[in-house]
Amino acid sequence: MKVLAIDDQQLVLLPLQKRLTDLGYDVKIETNAQKGLEAFNAFNPDLVIVDINMPNISGFDVITHIRITESSDTPIMILSGNTLDDNITKAFELGVNDYMKKPLSLNEICARVKRLIGAPVLSTAVKVENNVIIQQRCVGVVIPCYNEEERLLSDEFLSFVNENSGYHLCFVNDGSKDNTLEVLQNLQKGREDFITVYDCEKNGGKAEAVRLGMLHMAQKEDLDYIGFLDADLSTDLADFDDLVKTIESSDFKIVSGSRIARMGANITKESARKIISLTINFIIRKILSMDFKDTQCGAKIFHKDVIDIAFKKKFVTQWIFDVEIFKRMTIHFGLKKAKAMLCEQPLKRWIHADGSKLSMKDSIKIVMQLAQIAWVYRSKKKVSNYGVNHELEIV
């Protein structure tokens, strides 16, 4: 029994291919709709699963080709995040057999496939893994790593990737002096479609590691959002997924985690760090002219179309590049519009991890770095002249 699945996002297709293959189906996947049409004629599938929203050739074009051009009655299933009633109606009028709305569990998808074309006869029973949800968005996560050999939580990262479709993790080795690179390469082995290891030969600091990782991931066409997360998982992956849910259901361009102590949340900090953090945040609010409670949380998610604005140029500072990101957004869009694009979302959990690279001495240095940011960005102002935007130096 042959199944052809067409979707422009590979991270959607891979877990679907694996599960159906495990169940005994012969599965071919295509991220290019034109190649998918060619595969239909060459592969001769018993079932076609296709997305609606694809560039150049849409899912409707694929359905029309199969039903009208080829005059084929091959069963067609739609798997799409497009839930508009008019599109659903149009799909059934064109002759699809089923319409599945993302997000959707792999178990349900497989049950619907079996209902339409039956199940292959297998010699041995198939053990179903943990249920995986096929999401309607794909997310890249950059994790900067420096000397993480002893404390990298490999099992947590692997479990998350295995149970959450649509995620691609990019570990950036920031010139580590221990065996971090080897640990990361072992973590990636056999999961190259879901885990990337970006190796920086020299230590450039967290800011540069995150910047390079974000720009690298931005080259992947199937990602909708890209964010970064600390390797120690002081903010856990479940909380990061909540940030993703917020950005995909809103018009925000950046959603930033916030370590605000509140009822029902597990937020722990060292008392001395807390005092310094309050002082730093007060200065940051003055620099940004925004009422941020916490800019420095190491968990943020970005819409892909602002990655270049936020990360193209090198940062002035090593630790508080988050402030520079928000400053760059303000310069590019203006303060009022930038405020509407940014969301600060309280975390359910944030735990200060032992072995943190940021010492008390470093915290004091941050105050000096803030002064540096205020000086460097002081003279940049965006103005509009006959519809053309310019960045001027004010003296």
Short mmCIF file of C-alpha atoms in Angstrom, two decimals:
data_model
loop_
_atom_site.label_atom_id
_atom_site.label_comp_id
_atom_site.label_asym_id
_atom_site.label_seq_id
_atom_site.Cartn_x
_atom_site.Cartn_y
_atom_site.Cartn_z
CA MET A 1 0.00 0.00 0.00
CA LYS A 2 1.57 3.24 -1.20
CA VAL A 3 1.11 6.68 0.37
CA LEU A 4 2.32 9.94 -1.20
CA ALA A 5 2.52 12.89 1.22
CA ILE A 6 3.10 16.43 -0.08
CA ASP A 7 3.83 19.36 2.25
CA ASP A 8 6.33 22.22 1.93
CA GLN A 9 7.48 21.69 5.54
CA GLN A 10 9.75 18.68 5.94
CA LEU A 11 9.38 18.70 9.74
CA VAL A 12 5.70 17.87 9.23
CA LEU A 13 6.36 15.05 6.78
CA LEU A 14 9.17 13.19 8.58
CA PRO A 15 7.24 11.95 11.66
CA LEU A 16 4.28 11.08 9.42
CA GLN A 17 6.53 9.09 7.10
CA LYS A 18 8.14 7.21 9.98
CA ARG A 19 4.85 6.23 11.62
CA LEU A 20 3.18 5.09 8.40
CA THR A 21 6.31 3.19 7.37
CA ASP A 22 6.38 1.47 10.78
CA LEU A 23 2.78 0.40 10.13
CA GLY A 24 3.84 -1.23 6.87
CA TYR A 25 2.93 1.40 4.26
CA ASP A 26 5.28 2.31 1.42
CA VAL A 27 5.61 6.07 1.91
CA LYS A 28 7.06 8.74 -0.36
CA ILE A 29 7.29 12.37 0.77
CA GLU A 30 7.80 15.55 -1.27
CA THR A 31 8.33 19.13 -0.07
CA ASN A 32 8.04 20.46 -3.62
CA ALA A 33 4.50 20.32 -5.02
CA GLN A 34 5.71 20.10 -8.64
CA LYS A 35 7.83 17.07 -7.78
CA GLY A 36 4.83 15.73 -5.91
CA LEU A 37 2.77 15.86 -9.11
CA GLU A 38 5.53 14.05 -10.96
CA ALA A 39 5.73 11.47 -8.19
CA PHE A 40 1.99 10.83 -8.45
CA ASN A 41 2.42 9.53 -11.98
CA ALA A 42 5.63 7.58 -11.30
CA PHE A 43 4.82 6.25 -7.80
CA ASN A 44 1.15 5.41 -8.48
CA PRO A 45 0.05 5.80 -4.84
CA ASP A 46 -3.03 4.28 -3.21
CA LEU A 47 -3.48 7.47 -1.15
CA VAL A 48 -2.35 11.10 -1.42
CA ILE A 49 -1.98 13.32 1.65
CA VAL A 50 -1.48 16.99 0.78
CA ASP A 51 -1.31 20.40 2.45
CA ILE A 52 -3.36 23.33 1.14
CA ASN A 53 -1.02 26.29 1.68
CA MET A 54 2.12 25.71 -0.37
CA PRO A 55 4.16 28.17 -2.49
CA ASN A 56 3.72 28.27 -6.29
CA ILE A 57 1.50 25.17 -6.51
CA SER A 58 -1.23 24.92 -3.87
CA GLY A 59 -2.96 21.86 -2.53
CA PHE A 60 -6.00 22.78 -4.64
CA ASP A 61 -3.78 22.60 -7.74
CA VAL A 62 -2.65 19.13 -6.72
CA ILE A 63 -6.25 17.98 -6.20
CA THR A 64 -7.29 19.44 -9.56
CA HIS A 65 -4.41 17.66 -11.29
CA ILE A 66 -5.37 14.30 -9.79
CA ARG A 67 -9.12 14.58 -10.22
CA ILE A 68 -9.40 16.47 -13.55
CA THR A 69 -6.11 16.24 -15.44
CA GLU A 70 -5.43 12.60 -14.54
CA SER A 71 -9.12 11.65 -14.08
CA SER A 72 -8.04 9.58 -11.08
CA ASP A 73 -10.21 8.48 -8.19
CA THR A 74 -7.18 7.85 -5.91
CA PRO A 75 -8.22 8.77 -2.33
CA ILE A 76 -7.01 12.22 -1.25
CA MET A 77 -6.64 13.45 2.31
CA ILE A 78 -5.99 17.08 3.22
CA LEU A 79 -3.68 17.73 6.19
CA SER A 80 -3.61 21.49 6.71
CA GLY A 81 -3.67 24.30 9.23
CA ASN A 82 -6.06 26.15 6.90
CA THR A 83 -9.43 25.88 8.64
CA LEU A 84 -11.47 28.40 6.64
CA ASP A 85 -14.92 27.00 5.87
CA ASP A 86 -14.75 28.14 2.23
CA ASN A 87 -11.51 26.21 1.68
CA ILE A 88 -12.85 23.08 3.35
CA THR A 89 -15.99 23.27 1.20
CA LYS A 90 -13.93 23.85 -1.95
CA ALA A 91 -11.73 20.86 -1.16
CA PHE A 92 -14.69 18.49 -0.84
CA GLU A 93 -16.30 19.93 -3.99
CA LEU A 94 -13.06 19.11 -5.84
CA GLY A 95 -13.34 15.53 -4.63
CA VAL A 96 -11.17 15.02 -1.53
CA ASN A 97 -12.09 12.12 0.73
CA ASP A 98 -11.05 13.58 4.08
CA TYR A 99 -9.94 16.91 5.56
CA MET A 100 -7.69 16.85 8.64
CA LYS A 101 -6.98 20.06 10.54
CA LYS A 102 -3.58 20.68 12.14
CA PRO A 103 -2.68 20.29 14.93
CA LEU A 104 -3.62 16.62 14.86
CA SER A 105 -2.29 13.48 16.51
CA LEU A 106 -0.41 10.90 14.47
CA ASN A 107 -2.67 8.22 15.95
CA GLU A 108 -5.75 9.87 14.45
CA ILE A 109 -4.05 10.38 11.08
CA CYS A 110 -3.12 6.70 10.93
CA ALA A 111 -6.65 5.67 11.91
CA ARG A 112 -8.06 7.74 9.06
CA VAL A 113 -5.56 6.28 6.61
CA LYS A 114 -6.61 2.76 7.63
CA ARG A 115 -10.29 3.69 7.22
CA LEU A 116 -9.69 4.88 3.67
CA ILE A 117 -7.32 2.25 2.23
CA GLY A 118 -7.05 -0.43 4.89
CA ALA A 119 -4.00 -1.63 6.81
CA PRO A 120 -1.03 -3.64 5.51
CA VAL A 121 -0.70 -7.21 6.72
CA LEU A 122 2.37 -7.37 8.96
CA SER A 123 4.16 -10.48 10.18
CA THR A 124 4.82 -8.91 13.59
CA ALA A 125 2.81 -6.57 15.77
CA VAL A 126 3.75 -2.88 15.64
CA LYS A 127 4.49 -1.13 18.91
CA VAL A 128 3.02 2.37 18.80
CA GLU A 129 5.33 4.98 20.24
CA ASN A 130 4.21 7.94 22.34
CA ASN A 131 1.54 9.85 20.51
CA VAL A 132 2.97 12.75 18.50
CA ILE A 133 1.03 15.85 17.50
CA ILE A 134 1.52 17.13 13.96
CA GLN A 135 1.64 20.90 14.37
CA GLN A 136 0.70 23.54 11.82
CA ARG A 137 3.93 25.49 12.45
CA CYS A 138 7.62 24.64 12.38
CA VAL A 139 10.05 26.08 14.92
CA GLY A 140 13.81 26.38 15.15
CA VAL A 141 15.45 26.64 18.57
CA VAL A 142 19.03 27.87 19.02
CA ILE A 143 20.84 26.61 22.14
CA PRO A 144 24.24 28.26 22.78
CA CYS A 145 26.71 25.91 24.48
CA TYR A 146 30.03 26.62 26.16
CA ASN A 147 31.71 23.85 28.21
CA GLU A 148 28.42 22.00 28.69
CA GLU A 149 29.93 18.49 28.68
CA GLU A 150 28.99 17.73 32.30
CA ARG A 151 25.59 19.36 32.55
CA LEU A 152 23.90 19.18 29.14
CA LEU A 153 20.48 17.60 29.70
CA SER A 154 20.61 15.37 26.63
CA ASP A 155 17.69 13.14 27.66
CA GLU A 156 15.36 16.12 28.08
CA PHE A 157 16.22 17.50 24.65
CA LEU A 158 15.85 14.11 22.95
CA SER A 159 12.54 13.40 24.65
CA PHE A 160 11.19 16.76 23.53
CA VAL A 161 12.24 16.28 19.90
CA ASN A 162 10.78 12.77 19.82
CA GLU A 163 7.42 13.84 21.26
CA ASN A 164 6.96 17.24 19.61
CA SER A 165 6.81 17.45 15.84
CA GLY A 166 7.74 20.63 14.03
CA TYR A 167 10.83 21.41 16.15
CA HIS A 168 14.43 21.63 14.94
CA LEU A 169 17.10 22.19 17.58
CA CYS A 170 20.35 23.97 16.70
CA PHE A 171 23.12 23.55 19.28
CA VAL A 172 25.88 26.14 18.84
CA ASN A 173 29.22 25.03 20.26
CA ASP A 174 30.85 28.32 21.26
CA GLY A 175 34.50 27.23 21.13
CA SER A 176 34.19 24.94 24.15
CA LYS A 177 37.43 23.76 25.76
CA ASP A 178 35.95 20.47 27.02
CA ASN A 179 34.22 17.67 25.07
CA THR A 180 30.98 19.60 24.47
CA LEU A 181 31.29 19.24 20.68
CA GLU A 182 31.54 15.44 20.94
CA VAL A 183 28.52 15.33 23.27
CA LEU A 184 26.50 17.41 20.80
CA GLN A 185 27.53 15.28 17.82
CA ASN A 186 26.45 12.13 19.67
CA LEU A 187 23.16 13.83 20.47
CA GLN A 188 22.66 14.62 16.79
CA LYS A 189 23.60 11.17 15.47
CA GLY A 190 20.65 9.59 13.67
CA ARG A 191 18.53 12.72 14.16
CA GLU A 192 20.15 15.03 11.60
CA ASP A 193 16.75 16.13 10.27
CA PHE A 194 15.78 17.46 13.69
CA ILE A 195 19.09 18.45 15.32
CA THR A 196 21.85 20.69 13.92
CA VAL A 197 25.29 21.22 15.48
CA TYR A 198 26.87 24.57 14.54
CA ASP A 199 30.51 24.64 15.59
CA CYS A 200 32.37 27.88 16.31
CA GLU A 201 36.08 27.16 16.53
CA LYS A 202 36.72 30.18 18.76
CA ASN A 203 34.75 31.33 21.79
CA GLY A 204 32.86 34.47 20.79
CA GLY A 205 30.51 34.75 23.75
CA LYS A 206 26.81 34.00 24.12
CA ALA A 207 25.66 36.97 22.05
CA GLU A 208 27.66 35.95 18.99
CA ALA A 209 26.79 32.26 19.40
CA VAL A 210 23.07 33.06 19.46
CA ARG A 211 23.40 35.51 16.55
CA LEU A 212 25.20 33.00 14.31
CA GLY A 213 22.77 30.25 15.23
CA MET A 214 19.72 32.41 14.51
CA LEU A 215 21.07 33.49 11.11
CA HIS A 216 21.93 29.88 10.25
CA MET A 217 18.45 28.64 11.12
CA ALA A 218 16.83 31.52 9.20
CA GLN A 219 18.15 29.89 6.01
CA LYS A 220 15.82 26.91 6.54
CA GLU A 221 12.76 27.63 4.42
CA ASP A 222 10.33 25.41 6.30
CA LEU A 223 10.65 27.23 9.65
CA ASP A 224 7.97 29.75 10.65
CA TYR A 225 9.50 30.89 13.94
CA ILE A 226 13.00 30.79 15.42
CA GLY A 227 13.98 31.33 19.04
CA PHE A 228 16.74 30.70 21.53
CA LEU A 229 16.94 28.92 24.86
CA ASP A 230 19.62 28.43 27.51
CA ALA A 231 21.36 25.05 27.49
CA ASP A 232 20.82 24.54 31.23
CA LEU A 233 17.03 24.55 30.68
CA SER A 234 16.49 26.99 33.55
CA THR A 235 13.46 27.73 31.37
CA ASP A 236 12.12 24.33 30.40
CA LEU A 237 11.01 23.25 26.95
CA ALA A 238 7.32 23.08 27.91
CA ASP A 239 7.39 26.77 28.84
CA PHE A 240 9.18 27.55 25.58
CA ASP A 241 6.40 25.76 23.70
CA ASP A 242 3.92 28.07 25.45
CA LEU A 243 5.81 31.06 24.01
CA VAL A 244 5.47 29.49 20.56
CA LYS A 245 1.72 29.01 21.04
CA THR A 246 1.41 32.70 21.89
CA ILE A 247 3.28 33.97 18.83
CA GLU A 248 1.49 31.66 16.40
CA SER A 249 -1.94 32.79 17.65
CA SER A 250 -1.19 36.53 17.64
CA ASP A 251 0.34 39.37 15.62
CA PHE A 252 3.40 39.64 17.88
CA LYS A 253 6.80 39.47 16.20
CA ILE A 254 8.72 38.63 19.39
CA VAL A 255 7.52 36.82 22.50
CA SER A 256 9.95 36.98 25.40
CA GLY A 257 9.81 34.86 28.53
CA SER A 258 9.67 36.73 31.82
CA ARG A 259 10.80 35.48 35.24
CA ILE A 260 8.14 37.40 37.15
CA ALA A 261 7.41 35.88 40.55
CA ARG A 262 3.68 35.20 40.71
CA MET A 263 1.21 32.82 42.32
CA GLY A 264 1.37 29.35 40.78
CA ALA A 265 4.80 29.87 39.20
CA ASN A 266 8.07 28.27 40.31
CA ILE A 267 10.61 31.09 39.96
CA THR A 268 13.81 30.88 41.99
CA LYS A 269 16.77 33.26 42.04
CA GLU A 270 19.65 33.86 44.37
CA SER A 271 18.80 36.83 46.60
CA ALA A 272 21.88 38.84 45.58
CA ARG A 273 21.20 38.22 41.89
CA LYS A 274 17.60 39.32 42.41
CA ILE A 275 18.67 42.69 43.84
CA ILE A 276 21.09 43.28 40.97
CA SER A 277 18.45 42.19 38.45
CA LEU A 278 15.98 44.75 39.80
CA THR A 279 18.58 47.50 39.48
CA ILE A 280 19.54 46.44 35.95
CA ASN A 281 15.91 46.18 34.84
CA PHE A 282 15.23 49.72 36.08
CA ILE A 283 18.09 51.03 33.92
CA ILE A 284 16.92 48.96 30.95
CA ARG A 285 13.40 50.38 31.13
CA LYS A 286 14.87 53.87 30.97
CA ILE A 287 17.04 53.01 27.96
CA LEU A 288 14.26 51.27 26.02
CA SER A 289 11.40 53.56 27.08
CA MET A 290 9.41 50.36 27.57
CA ASP A 291 7.89 48.92 30.70
CA PHE A 292 9.73 45.60 30.50
CA LYS A 293 9.78 43.53 33.68
CA ASP A 294 12.55 41.19 32.50
CA THR A 295 14.50 41.51 29.23
CA GLN A 296 17.25 39.06 30.17
CA CYS A 297 15.37 35.77 30.34
CA GLY A 298 17.13 33.32 28.01
CA ALA A 299 13.93 32.19 26.27
CA LYS A 300 12.60 34.15 23.30
CA ILE A 301 10.78 33.31 20.07
CA PHE A 302 10.84 35.44 16.90
CA HIS A 303 8.74 35.60 13.77
CA LYS A 304 11.07 34.74 10.93
CA ASP A 305 10.60 38.06 9.13
CA VAL A 306 12.34 40.07 11.89
CA ILE A 307 15.40 37.82 12.27
CA ASP A 308 17.48 39.95 9.90
CA ILE A 309 16.56 43.17 11.72
CA ALA A 310 17.43 41.72 15.11
CA PHE A 311 20.53 39.65 14.32
CA LYS A 312 22.20 40.73 11.06
CA LYS A 313 24.74 43.05 12.71
CA LYS A 314 27.10 42.03 15.49
CA PHE A 315 26.08 43.05 18.99
CA VAL A 316 27.95 45.69 20.94
CA THR A 317 27.80 43.74 24.20
CA GLN A 318 28.37 40.11 25.14
CA TRP A 319 25.68 39.45 27.75
CA ILE A 320 22.84 41.94 27.32
CA PHE A 321 22.29 41.59 23.60
CA ASP A 322 18.57 41.15 24.38
CA VAL A 323 18.41 44.89 25.09
CA GLU A 324 20.09 45.59 21.77
CA ILE A 325 17.51 43.45 19.97
CA PHE A 326 14.64 45.49 21.40
CA LYS A 327 16.53 48.72 20.67
CA ARG A 328 17.03 47.65 17.05
CA MET A 329 13.31 46.92 16.73
CA THR A 330 12.53 50.38 18.07
CA ILE A 331 14.93 52.07 15.65
CA HIS A 332 13.59 50.12 12.68
CA PHE A 333 9.84 50.34 13.37
CA GLY A 334 9.53 53.28 15.75
CA LEU A 335 8.72 53.05 19.46
CA LYS A 336 4.93 52.83 19.17
CA LYS A 337 4.93 50.08 16.52
CA ALA A 338 7.74 48.16 18.24
CA LYS A 339 5.77 48.10 21.50
CA ALA A 340 2.84 46.50 19.67
CA MET A 341 5.15 43.83 18.20
CA LEU A 342 6.71 42.74 21.50
CA CYS A 343 5.11 40.54 24.11
CA GLU A 344 6.49 39.69 27.56
CA GLN A 345 5.00 36.42 28.79
CA PRO A 346 5.42 35.20 32.39
CA LEU A 347 6.95 31.73 32.72
CA LYS A 348 5.48 28.96 34.81
CA ARG A 349 8.94 27.85 35.87
CA TRP A 350 12.46 29.26 36.00
CA ILE A 351 15.16 27.71 38.18
CA HIS A 352 18.63 29.17 38.69
CA ALA A 353 20.93 26.37 37.51
CA ASP A 354 24.13 25.49 39.34
CA GLY A 355 27.24 26.21 37.30
CA SER A 356 25.78 29.26 35.57
CA LYS A 357 28.41 31.06 33.52
CA LEU A 358 27.19 34.50 34.69
CA SER A 359 28.98 35.40 37.94
CA MET A 360 28.25 38.24 40.34
CA LYS A 361 31.24 40.07 38.89
CA ASP A 362 29.73 39.72 35.43
CA SER A 363 26.48 41.17 36.73
CA ILE A 364 28.30 44.32 37.81
CA LYS A 365 29.87 44.55 34.35
CA ILE A 366 26.39 44.56 32.84
CA VAL A 367 25.75 48.01 34.25
CA MET A 368 28.76 49.28 32.32
CA GLN A 369 27.57 47.48 29.18
CA LEU A 370 24.19 49.18 29.50
CA ALA A 371 25.93 52.53 29.48
CA GLN A 372 27.74 51.38 26.33
CA ILE A 373 24.44 50.49 24.65
CA ALA A 374 22.92 53.83 25.61
CA TRP A 375 25.90 55.61 24.06
CA VAL A 376 26.14 53.57 20.83
CA TYR A 377 22.42 53.61 20.06
CA ARG A 378 21.81 57.17 21.29
CA SER A 379 22.35 58.77 17.88
CA LYS A 380 20.33 56.40 15.74
CA LYS A 381 16.93 57.62 14.75
CA LYS A 382 14.62 56.47 12.03
CA VAL A 383 12.97 59.23 10.00
CA SER A 384 10.77 59.18 6.95
CA ASN A 385 11.32 61.46 3.98
CA TYR A 386 8.85 61.16 1.10
CA GLY A 387 8.20 57.54 2.02
CA VAL A 388 11.88 56.54 2.16
CA ASN A 389 13.34 55.48 5.50
CA HIS A 390 16.79 56.64 6.55
CA GLU A 391 18.97 56.03 9.59
CA LEU A 392 20.73 59.27 10.56
CA GLU A 393 23.55 60.09 12.94
CA ILE A 394 22.49 62.97 15.17
CA VAL A 395 25.33 65.12 16.43
#
